[in-house]
PDB file of C-alpha atoms in Angstrom:
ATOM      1  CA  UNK A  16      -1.644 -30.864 -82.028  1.00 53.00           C
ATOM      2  CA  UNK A  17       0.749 -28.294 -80.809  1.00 53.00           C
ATOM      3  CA  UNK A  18      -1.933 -25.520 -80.623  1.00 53.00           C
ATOM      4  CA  UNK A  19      -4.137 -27.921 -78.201  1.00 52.00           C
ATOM      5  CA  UNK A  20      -0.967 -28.838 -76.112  1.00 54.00           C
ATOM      6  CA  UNK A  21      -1.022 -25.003 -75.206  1.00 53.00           C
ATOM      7  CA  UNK A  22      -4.421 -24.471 -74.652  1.00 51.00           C
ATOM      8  CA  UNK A  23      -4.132 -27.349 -71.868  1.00 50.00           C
ATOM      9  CA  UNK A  24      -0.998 -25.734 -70.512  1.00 55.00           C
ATOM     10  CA  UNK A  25      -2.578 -22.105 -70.359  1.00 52.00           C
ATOM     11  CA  UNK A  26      -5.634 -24.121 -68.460  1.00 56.00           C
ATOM     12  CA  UNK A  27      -3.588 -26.100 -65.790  1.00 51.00           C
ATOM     13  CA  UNK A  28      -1.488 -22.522 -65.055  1.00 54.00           C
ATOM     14  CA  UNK A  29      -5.024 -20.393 -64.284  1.00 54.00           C
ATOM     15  CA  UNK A  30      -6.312 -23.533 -62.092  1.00 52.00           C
ATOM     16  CA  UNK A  31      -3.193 -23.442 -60.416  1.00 52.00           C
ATOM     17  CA  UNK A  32      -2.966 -19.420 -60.183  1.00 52.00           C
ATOM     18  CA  UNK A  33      -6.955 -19.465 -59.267  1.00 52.00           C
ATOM     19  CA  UNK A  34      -6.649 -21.811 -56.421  1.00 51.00           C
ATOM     20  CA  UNK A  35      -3.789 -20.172 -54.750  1.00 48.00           C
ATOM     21  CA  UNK A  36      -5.493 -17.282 -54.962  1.00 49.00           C
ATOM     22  CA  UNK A  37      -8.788 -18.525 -53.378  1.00 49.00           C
ATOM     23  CA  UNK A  38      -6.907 -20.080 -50.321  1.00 53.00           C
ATOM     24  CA  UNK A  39      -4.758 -17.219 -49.942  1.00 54.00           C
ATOM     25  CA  UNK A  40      -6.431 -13.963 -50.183  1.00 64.00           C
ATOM     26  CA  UNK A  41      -5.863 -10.426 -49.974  1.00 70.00           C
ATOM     27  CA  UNK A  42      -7.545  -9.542 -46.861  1.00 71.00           C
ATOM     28  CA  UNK A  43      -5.794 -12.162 -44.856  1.00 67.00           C
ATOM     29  CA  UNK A  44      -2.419 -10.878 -46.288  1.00 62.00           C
ATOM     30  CA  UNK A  45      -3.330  -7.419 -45.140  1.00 64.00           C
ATOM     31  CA  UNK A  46      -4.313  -9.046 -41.702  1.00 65.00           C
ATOM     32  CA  UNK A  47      -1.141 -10.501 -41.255  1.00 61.00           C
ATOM     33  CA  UNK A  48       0.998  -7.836 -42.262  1.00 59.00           C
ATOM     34  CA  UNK A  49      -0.738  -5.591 -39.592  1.00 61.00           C
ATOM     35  CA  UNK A  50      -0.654  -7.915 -36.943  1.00 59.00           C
ATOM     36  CA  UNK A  51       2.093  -9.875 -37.685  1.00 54.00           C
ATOM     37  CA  UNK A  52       2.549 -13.334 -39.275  1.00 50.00           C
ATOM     38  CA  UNK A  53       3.104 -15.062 -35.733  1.00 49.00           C
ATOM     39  CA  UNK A  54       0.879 -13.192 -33.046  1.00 44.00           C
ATOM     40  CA  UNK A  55       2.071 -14.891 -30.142  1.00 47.00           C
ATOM     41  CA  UNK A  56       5.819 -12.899 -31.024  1.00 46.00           C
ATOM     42  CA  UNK A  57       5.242  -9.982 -33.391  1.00 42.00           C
ATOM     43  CA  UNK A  58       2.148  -8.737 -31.642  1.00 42.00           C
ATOM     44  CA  UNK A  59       1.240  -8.510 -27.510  1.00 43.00           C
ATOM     45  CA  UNK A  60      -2.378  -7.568 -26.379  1.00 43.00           C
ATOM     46  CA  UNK A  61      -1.521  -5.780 -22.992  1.00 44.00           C
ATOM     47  CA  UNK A  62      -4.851  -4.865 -20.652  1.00 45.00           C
ATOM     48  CA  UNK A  63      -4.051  -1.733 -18.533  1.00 45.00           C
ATOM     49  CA  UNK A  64      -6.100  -0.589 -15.905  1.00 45.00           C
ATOM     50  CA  UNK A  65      -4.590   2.455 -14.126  1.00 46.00           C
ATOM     51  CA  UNK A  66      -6.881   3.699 -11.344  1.00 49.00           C
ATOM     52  CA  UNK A  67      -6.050   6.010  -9.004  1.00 46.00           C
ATOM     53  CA  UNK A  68      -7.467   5.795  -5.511  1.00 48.00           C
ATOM     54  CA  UNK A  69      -9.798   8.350  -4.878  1.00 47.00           C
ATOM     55  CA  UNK A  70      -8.306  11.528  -2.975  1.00 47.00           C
ATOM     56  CA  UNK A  71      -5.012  10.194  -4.167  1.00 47.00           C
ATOM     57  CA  UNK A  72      -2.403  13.321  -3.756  1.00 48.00           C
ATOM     58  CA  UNK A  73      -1.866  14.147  -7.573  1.00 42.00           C
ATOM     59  CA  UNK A  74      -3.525  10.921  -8.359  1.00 45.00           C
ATOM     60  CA  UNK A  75       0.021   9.488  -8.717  1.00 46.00           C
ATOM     61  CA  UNK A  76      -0.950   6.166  -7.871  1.00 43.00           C
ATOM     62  CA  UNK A  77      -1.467   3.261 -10.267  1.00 40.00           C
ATOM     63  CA  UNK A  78      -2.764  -0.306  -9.513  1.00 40.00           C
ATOM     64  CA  UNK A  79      -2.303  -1.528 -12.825  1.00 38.00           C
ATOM     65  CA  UNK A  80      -2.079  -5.401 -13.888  1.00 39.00           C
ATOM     66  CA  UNK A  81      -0.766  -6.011 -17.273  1.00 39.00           C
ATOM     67  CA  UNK A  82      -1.364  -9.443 -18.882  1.00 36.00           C
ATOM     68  CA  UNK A  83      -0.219 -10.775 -22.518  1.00 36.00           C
ATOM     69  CA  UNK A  84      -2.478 -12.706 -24.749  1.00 39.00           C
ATOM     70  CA  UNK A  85      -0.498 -15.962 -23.991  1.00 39.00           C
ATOM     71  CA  UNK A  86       1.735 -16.859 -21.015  1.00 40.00           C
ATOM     72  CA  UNK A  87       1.671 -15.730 -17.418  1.00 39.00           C
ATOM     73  CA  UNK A  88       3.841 -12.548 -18.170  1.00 37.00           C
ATOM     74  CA  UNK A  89       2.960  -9.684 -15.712  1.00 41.00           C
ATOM     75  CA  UNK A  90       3.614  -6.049 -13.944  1.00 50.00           C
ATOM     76  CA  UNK A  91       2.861  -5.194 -10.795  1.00 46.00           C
ATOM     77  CA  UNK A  92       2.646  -1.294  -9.800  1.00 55.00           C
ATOM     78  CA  UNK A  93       2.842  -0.823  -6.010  1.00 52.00           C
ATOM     79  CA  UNK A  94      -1.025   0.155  -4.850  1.00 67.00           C
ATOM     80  CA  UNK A  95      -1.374   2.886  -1.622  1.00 86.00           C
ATOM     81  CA  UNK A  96       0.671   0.478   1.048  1.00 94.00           C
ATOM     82  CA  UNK A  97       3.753  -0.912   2.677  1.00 96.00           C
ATOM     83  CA  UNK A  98       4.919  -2.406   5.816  1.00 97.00           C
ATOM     84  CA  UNK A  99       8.991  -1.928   7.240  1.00 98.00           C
ATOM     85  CA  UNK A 100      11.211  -3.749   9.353  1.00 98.00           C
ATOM     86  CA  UNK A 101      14.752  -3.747  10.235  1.00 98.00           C
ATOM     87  CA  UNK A 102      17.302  -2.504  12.477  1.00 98.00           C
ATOM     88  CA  UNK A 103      20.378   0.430  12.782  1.00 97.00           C
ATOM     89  CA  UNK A 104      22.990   0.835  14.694  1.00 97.00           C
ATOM     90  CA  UNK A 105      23.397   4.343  17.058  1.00 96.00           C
ATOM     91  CA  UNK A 106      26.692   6.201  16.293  1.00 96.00           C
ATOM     92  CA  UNK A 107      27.968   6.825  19.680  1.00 94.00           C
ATOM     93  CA  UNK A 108      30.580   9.403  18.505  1.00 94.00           C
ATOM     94  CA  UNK A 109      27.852  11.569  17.154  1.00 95.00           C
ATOM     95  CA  UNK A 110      25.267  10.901  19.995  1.00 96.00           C
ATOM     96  CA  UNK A 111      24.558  12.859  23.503  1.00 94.00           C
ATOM     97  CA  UNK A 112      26.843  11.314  26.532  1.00 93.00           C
ATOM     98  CA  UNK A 113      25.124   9.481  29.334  1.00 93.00           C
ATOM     99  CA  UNK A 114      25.750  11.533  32.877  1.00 89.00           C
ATOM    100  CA  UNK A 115      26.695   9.619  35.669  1.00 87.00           C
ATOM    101  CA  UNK A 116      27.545  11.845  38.708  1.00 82.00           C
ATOM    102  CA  UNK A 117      30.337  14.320  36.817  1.00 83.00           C
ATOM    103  CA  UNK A 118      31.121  11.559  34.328  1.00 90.00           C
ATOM    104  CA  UNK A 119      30.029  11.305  30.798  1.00 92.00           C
ATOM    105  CA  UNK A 120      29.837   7.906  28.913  1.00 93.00           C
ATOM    106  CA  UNK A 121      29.803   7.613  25.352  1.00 95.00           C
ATOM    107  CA  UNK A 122      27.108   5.235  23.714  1.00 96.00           C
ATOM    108  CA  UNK A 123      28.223   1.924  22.829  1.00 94.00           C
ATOM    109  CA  UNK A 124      26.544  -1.344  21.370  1.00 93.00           C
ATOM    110  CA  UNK A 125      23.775   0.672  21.122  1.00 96.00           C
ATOM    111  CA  UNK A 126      20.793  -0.491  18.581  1.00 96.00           C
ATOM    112  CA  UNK A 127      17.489   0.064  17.546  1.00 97.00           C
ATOM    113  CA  UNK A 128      14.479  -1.879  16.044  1.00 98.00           C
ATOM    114  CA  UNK A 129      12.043  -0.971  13.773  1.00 98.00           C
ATOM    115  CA  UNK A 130       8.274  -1.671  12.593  1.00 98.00           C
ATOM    116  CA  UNK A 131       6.466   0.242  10.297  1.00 98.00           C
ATOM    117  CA  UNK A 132       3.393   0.816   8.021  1.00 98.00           C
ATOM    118  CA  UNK A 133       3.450   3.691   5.629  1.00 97.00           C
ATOM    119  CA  UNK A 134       1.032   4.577   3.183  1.00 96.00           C
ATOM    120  CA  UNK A 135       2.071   6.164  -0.310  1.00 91.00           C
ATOM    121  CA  UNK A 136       0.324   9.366  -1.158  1.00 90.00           C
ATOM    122  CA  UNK A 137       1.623   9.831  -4.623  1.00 85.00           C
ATOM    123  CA  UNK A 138       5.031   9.633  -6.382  1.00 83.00           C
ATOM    124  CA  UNK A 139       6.804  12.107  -4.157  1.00 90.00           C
ATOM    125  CA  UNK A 140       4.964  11.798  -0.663  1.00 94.00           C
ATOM    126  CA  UNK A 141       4.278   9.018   1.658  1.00 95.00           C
ATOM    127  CA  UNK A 142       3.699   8.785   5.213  1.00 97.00           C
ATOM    128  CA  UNK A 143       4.359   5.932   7.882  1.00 98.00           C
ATOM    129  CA  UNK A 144       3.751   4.970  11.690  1.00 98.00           C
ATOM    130  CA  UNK A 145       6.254   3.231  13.282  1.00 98.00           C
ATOM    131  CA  UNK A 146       7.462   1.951  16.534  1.00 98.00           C
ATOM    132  CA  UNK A 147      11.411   1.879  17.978  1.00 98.00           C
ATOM    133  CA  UNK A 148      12.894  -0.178  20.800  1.00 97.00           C
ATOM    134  CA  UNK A 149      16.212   0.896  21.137  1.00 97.00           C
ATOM    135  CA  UNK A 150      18.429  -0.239  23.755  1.00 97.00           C
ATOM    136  CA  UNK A 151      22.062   1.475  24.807  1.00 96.00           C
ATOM    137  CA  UNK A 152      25.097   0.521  25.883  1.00 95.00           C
ATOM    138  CA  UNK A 153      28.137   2.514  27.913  1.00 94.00           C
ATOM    139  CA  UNK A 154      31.549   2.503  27.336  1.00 92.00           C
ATOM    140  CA  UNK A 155      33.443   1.559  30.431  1.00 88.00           C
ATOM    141  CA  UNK A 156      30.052   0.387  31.923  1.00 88.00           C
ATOM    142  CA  UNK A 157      29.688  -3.243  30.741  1.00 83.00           C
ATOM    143  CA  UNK A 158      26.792  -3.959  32.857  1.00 85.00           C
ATOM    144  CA  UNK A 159      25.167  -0.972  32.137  1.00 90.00           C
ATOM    145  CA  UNK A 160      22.005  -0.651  30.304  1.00 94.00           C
ATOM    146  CA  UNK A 161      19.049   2.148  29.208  1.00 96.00           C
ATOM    147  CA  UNK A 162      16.036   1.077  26.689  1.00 97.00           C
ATOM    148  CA  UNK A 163      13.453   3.534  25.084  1.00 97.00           C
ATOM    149  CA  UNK A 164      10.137   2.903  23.392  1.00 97.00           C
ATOM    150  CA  UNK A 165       8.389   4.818  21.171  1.00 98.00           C
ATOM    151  CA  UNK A 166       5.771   5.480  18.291  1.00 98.00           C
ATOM    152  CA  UNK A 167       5.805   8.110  15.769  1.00 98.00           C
ATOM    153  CA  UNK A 168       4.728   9.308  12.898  1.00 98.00           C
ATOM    154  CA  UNK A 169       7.173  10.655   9.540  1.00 98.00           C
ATOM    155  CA  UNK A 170       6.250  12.496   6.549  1.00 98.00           C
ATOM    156  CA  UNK A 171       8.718  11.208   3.725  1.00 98.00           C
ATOM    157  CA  UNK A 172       9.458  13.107   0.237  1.00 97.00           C
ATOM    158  CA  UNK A 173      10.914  10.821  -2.586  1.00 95.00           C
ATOM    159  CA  UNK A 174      13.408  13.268  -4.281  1.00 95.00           C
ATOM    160  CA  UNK A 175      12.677  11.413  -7.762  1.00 93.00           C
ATOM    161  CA  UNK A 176       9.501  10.585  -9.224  1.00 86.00           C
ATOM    162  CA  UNK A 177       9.286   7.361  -8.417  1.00 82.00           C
ATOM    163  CA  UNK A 178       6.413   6.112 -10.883  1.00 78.00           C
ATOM    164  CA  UNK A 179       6.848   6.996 -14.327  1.00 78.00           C
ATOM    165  CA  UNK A 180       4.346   7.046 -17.133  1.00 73.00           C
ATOM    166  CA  UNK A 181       5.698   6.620 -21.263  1.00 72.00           C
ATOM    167  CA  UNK A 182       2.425   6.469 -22.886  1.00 69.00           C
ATOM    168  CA  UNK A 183       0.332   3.303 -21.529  1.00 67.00           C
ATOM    169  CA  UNK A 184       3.499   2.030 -19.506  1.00 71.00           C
ATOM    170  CA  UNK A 185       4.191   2.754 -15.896  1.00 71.00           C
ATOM    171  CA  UNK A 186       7.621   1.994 -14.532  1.00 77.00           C
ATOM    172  CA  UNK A 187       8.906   1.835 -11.229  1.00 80.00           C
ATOM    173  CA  UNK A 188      12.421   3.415 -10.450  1.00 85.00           C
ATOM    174  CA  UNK A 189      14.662   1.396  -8.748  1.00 90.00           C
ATOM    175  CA  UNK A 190      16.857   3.768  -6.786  1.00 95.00           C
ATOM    176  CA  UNK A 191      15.086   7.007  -5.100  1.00 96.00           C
ATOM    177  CA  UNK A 192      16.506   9.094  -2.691  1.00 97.00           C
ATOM    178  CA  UNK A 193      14.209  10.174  -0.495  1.00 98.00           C
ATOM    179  CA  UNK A 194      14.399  12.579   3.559  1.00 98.00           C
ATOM    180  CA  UNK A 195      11.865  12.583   6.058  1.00 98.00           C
ATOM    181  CA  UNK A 196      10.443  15.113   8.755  1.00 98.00           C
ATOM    182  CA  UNK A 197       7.959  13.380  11.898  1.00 98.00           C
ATOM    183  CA  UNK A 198       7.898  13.137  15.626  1.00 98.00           C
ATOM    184  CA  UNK A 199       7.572  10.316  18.333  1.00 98.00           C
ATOM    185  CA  UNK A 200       6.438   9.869  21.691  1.00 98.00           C
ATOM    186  CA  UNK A 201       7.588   7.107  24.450  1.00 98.00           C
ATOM    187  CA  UNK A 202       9.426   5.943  27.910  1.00 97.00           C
ATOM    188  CA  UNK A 203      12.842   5.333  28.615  1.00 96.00           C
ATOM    189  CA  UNK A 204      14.709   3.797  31.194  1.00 95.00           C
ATOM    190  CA  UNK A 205      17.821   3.921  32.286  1.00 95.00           C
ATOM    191  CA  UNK A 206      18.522   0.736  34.675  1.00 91.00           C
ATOM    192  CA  UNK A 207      20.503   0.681  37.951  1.00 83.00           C
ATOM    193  CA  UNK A 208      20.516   3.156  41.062  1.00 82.00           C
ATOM    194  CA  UNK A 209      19.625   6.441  40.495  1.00 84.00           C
ATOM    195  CA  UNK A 210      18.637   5.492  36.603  1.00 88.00           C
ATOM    196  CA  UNK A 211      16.473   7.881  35.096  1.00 90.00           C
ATOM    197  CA  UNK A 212      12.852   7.113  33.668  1.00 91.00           C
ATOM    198  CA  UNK A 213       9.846   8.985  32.402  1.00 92.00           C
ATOM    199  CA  UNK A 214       8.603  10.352  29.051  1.00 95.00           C
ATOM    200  CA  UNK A 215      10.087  11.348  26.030  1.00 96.00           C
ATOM    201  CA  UNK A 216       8.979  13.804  23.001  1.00 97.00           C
ATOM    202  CA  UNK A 217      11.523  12.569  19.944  1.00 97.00           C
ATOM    203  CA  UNK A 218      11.224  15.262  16.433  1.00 98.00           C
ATOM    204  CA  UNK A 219      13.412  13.351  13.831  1.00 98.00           C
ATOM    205  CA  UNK A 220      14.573  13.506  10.627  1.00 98.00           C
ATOM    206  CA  UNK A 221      15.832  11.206   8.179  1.00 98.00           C
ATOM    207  CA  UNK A 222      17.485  11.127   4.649  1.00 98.00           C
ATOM    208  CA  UNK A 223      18.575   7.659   2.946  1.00 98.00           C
ATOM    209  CA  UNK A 224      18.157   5.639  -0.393  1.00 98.00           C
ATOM    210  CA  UNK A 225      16.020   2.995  -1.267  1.00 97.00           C
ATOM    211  CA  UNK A 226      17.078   0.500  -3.761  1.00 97.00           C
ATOM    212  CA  UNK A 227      13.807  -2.233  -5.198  1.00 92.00           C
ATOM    213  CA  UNK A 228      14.834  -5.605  -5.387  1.00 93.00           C
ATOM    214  CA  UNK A 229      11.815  -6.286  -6.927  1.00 88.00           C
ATOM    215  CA  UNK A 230       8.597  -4.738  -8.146  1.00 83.00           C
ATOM    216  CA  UNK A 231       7.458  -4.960  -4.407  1.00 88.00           C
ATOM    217  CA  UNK A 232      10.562  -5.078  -2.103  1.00 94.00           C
ATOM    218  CA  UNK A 233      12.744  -2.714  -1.660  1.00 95.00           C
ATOM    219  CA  UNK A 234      15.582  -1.601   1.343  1.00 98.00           C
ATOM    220  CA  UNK A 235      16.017   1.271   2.834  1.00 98.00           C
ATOM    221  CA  UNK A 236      19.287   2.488   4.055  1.00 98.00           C
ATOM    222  CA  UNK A 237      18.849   5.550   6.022  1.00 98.00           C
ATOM    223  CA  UNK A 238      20.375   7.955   8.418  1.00 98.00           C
ATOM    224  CA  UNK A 239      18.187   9.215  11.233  1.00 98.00           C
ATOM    225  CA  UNK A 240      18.239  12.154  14.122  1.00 98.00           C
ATOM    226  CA  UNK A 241      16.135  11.566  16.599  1.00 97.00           C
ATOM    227  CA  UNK A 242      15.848  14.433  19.336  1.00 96.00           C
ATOM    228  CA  UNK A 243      14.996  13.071  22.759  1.00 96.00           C
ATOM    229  CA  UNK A 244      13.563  15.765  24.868  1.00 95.00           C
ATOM    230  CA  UNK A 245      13.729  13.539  28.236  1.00 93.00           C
ATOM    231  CA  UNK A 246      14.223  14.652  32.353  1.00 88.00           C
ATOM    232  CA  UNK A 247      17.690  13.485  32.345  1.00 89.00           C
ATOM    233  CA  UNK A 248      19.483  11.071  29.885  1.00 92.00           C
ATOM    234  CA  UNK A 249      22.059   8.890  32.413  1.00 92.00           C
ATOM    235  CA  UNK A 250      21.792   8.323  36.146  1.00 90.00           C
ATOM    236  CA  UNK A 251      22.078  12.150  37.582  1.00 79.00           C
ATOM    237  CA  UNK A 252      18.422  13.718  37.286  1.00 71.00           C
ATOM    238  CA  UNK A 253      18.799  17.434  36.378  1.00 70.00           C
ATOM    239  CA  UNK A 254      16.368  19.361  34.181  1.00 68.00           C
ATOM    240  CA  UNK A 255      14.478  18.657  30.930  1.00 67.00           C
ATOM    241  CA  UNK A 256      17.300  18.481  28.271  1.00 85.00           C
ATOM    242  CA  UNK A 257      17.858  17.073  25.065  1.00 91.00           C
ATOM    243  CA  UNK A 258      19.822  14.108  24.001  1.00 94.00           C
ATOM    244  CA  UNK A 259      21.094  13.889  20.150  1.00 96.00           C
ATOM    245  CA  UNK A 260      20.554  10.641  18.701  1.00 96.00           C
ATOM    246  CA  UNK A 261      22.112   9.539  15.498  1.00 97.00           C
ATOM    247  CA  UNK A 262      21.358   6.231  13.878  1.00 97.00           C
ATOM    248  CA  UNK A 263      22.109   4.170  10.739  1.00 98.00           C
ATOM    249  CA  UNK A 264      19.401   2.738   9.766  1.00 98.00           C
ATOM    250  CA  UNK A 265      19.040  -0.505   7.256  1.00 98.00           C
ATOM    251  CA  UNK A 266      14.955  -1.841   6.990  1.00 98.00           C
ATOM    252  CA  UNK A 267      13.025  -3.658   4.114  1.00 98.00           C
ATOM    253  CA  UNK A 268      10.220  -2.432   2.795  1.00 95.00           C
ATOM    254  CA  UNK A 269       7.288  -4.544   1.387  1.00 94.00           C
ATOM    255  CA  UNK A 270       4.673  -3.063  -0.531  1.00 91.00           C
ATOM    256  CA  UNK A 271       1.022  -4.505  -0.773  1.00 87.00           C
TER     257      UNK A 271
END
């Protein structure tokens, strides 16, 4: 009797081994140790596409979308793109003095709009058009007032790369300095008797910082020269001269 009770024992103990071995075999273990025993947290299946338009300066630029197997989670690299708008305010201290008769007057309340859209040629170089109302004010001349208009065009260099490849990711910095070289054309007007108007030929340069808010937005705080080569900058016509502008400059920049 005793020898049969452990035959039936040894039988029940390889059924038992035998079936946990048949629902649970090797292969799958290997499976899971490679991939992880939960997928949706030890392992991510990330699609990268990184295509750079064609001509692209370096071919710097990535339009990449990167999706997980589950859930919504996603990076967007800036593609070749961006519009700017904002305003600055003219530092009268540094700026060229209105003439009126044998009297200067120093720029006050003196501002300036801008609109831009800029197109990034790689990491390092973009370029932009842009347009600028600005409108002056005079110290002791409250009722006193000048606007000028123009478009131009500015070549900007990003002092730090600002997309960075680690293997198959591509990051975005978030703060780049960057400076600027371009030139714009327009009218100005000073109002009153014996304002001066005409044309204008403005050379510029500009150095600032741009800090990303988010993958797409970013601001741009900037200072900016602007050379106006005008007939006369006040109310006394003399020859063509050259008036020193000097802004501060604070825009947002959206990039599509």
């Amino acid at each position: 009797m005793k020898y049969i009770s452990s035959f039936v024992a040894l039988g029940v103990m390889a059924a038992t081994m035998g079936g946990a071995s048949a629902a649970y075999d090797s292969k799958k273990f290997r499976a899971e140790i490679l991939e992880g025993v939960d997928v949706n947290v030890a392992r991510v299946t990330v699609d990268v596409v990184d295509d750079a338009p064609a001509g692209a300066l370096g071919s710097e630029i990535y339009s990449g979308r990167h999706t997980a197997a589950d859930g919504d989670l996603g990076l967007y690299i800036p593609t070749t793109m961006y519009v700017r708008g904002g305003a600055g305010l003219t530092l009268g201290f540094a700026s060229t003095r209105a003439t009126y008769g044998a009297t200067k007057y120093e720029l006050t309340d003196t501002y300036a709009i801008q609109l831009g859209l800029g197109w990034n040629l790689s990491s390092y170089v973009r370029t932009e058009l842009d347009f600028q109302n600005i409108t002056f004010g005079f110290s002791d001349l409250d009722d006193a007032r000048a606007y000028a208009r123009s478009a131009g065009a500015t070549l900007y260099f990003d002092l730090l790369r600002r997309w960075v490849r680690t293997g198959d990711i591509t990051r975005q910095r978030r703060l780049v300095p960057f400076i600027g070289f371009g030139v714009g054309a327009g009218t100005y007007e000073f109002q009153g008797p014996g304002g001066n108007d005409g044309l204008m030929i403005t050379p510029r340069a500009v150095a600032g910082l741009n800090v990303m808010i988010t993958d797409l937005i970013g601001v741009d705080l900037a200072w900016q020269y602007q050379m106006h080569i005008v007939d006369g900058f006040g109310w006394t016509s003399d020859n063509t001269r050259i008036a020193n502008m000097n802004n501060i400059m604070l825009t947002m920049r959206a990039n599509f």
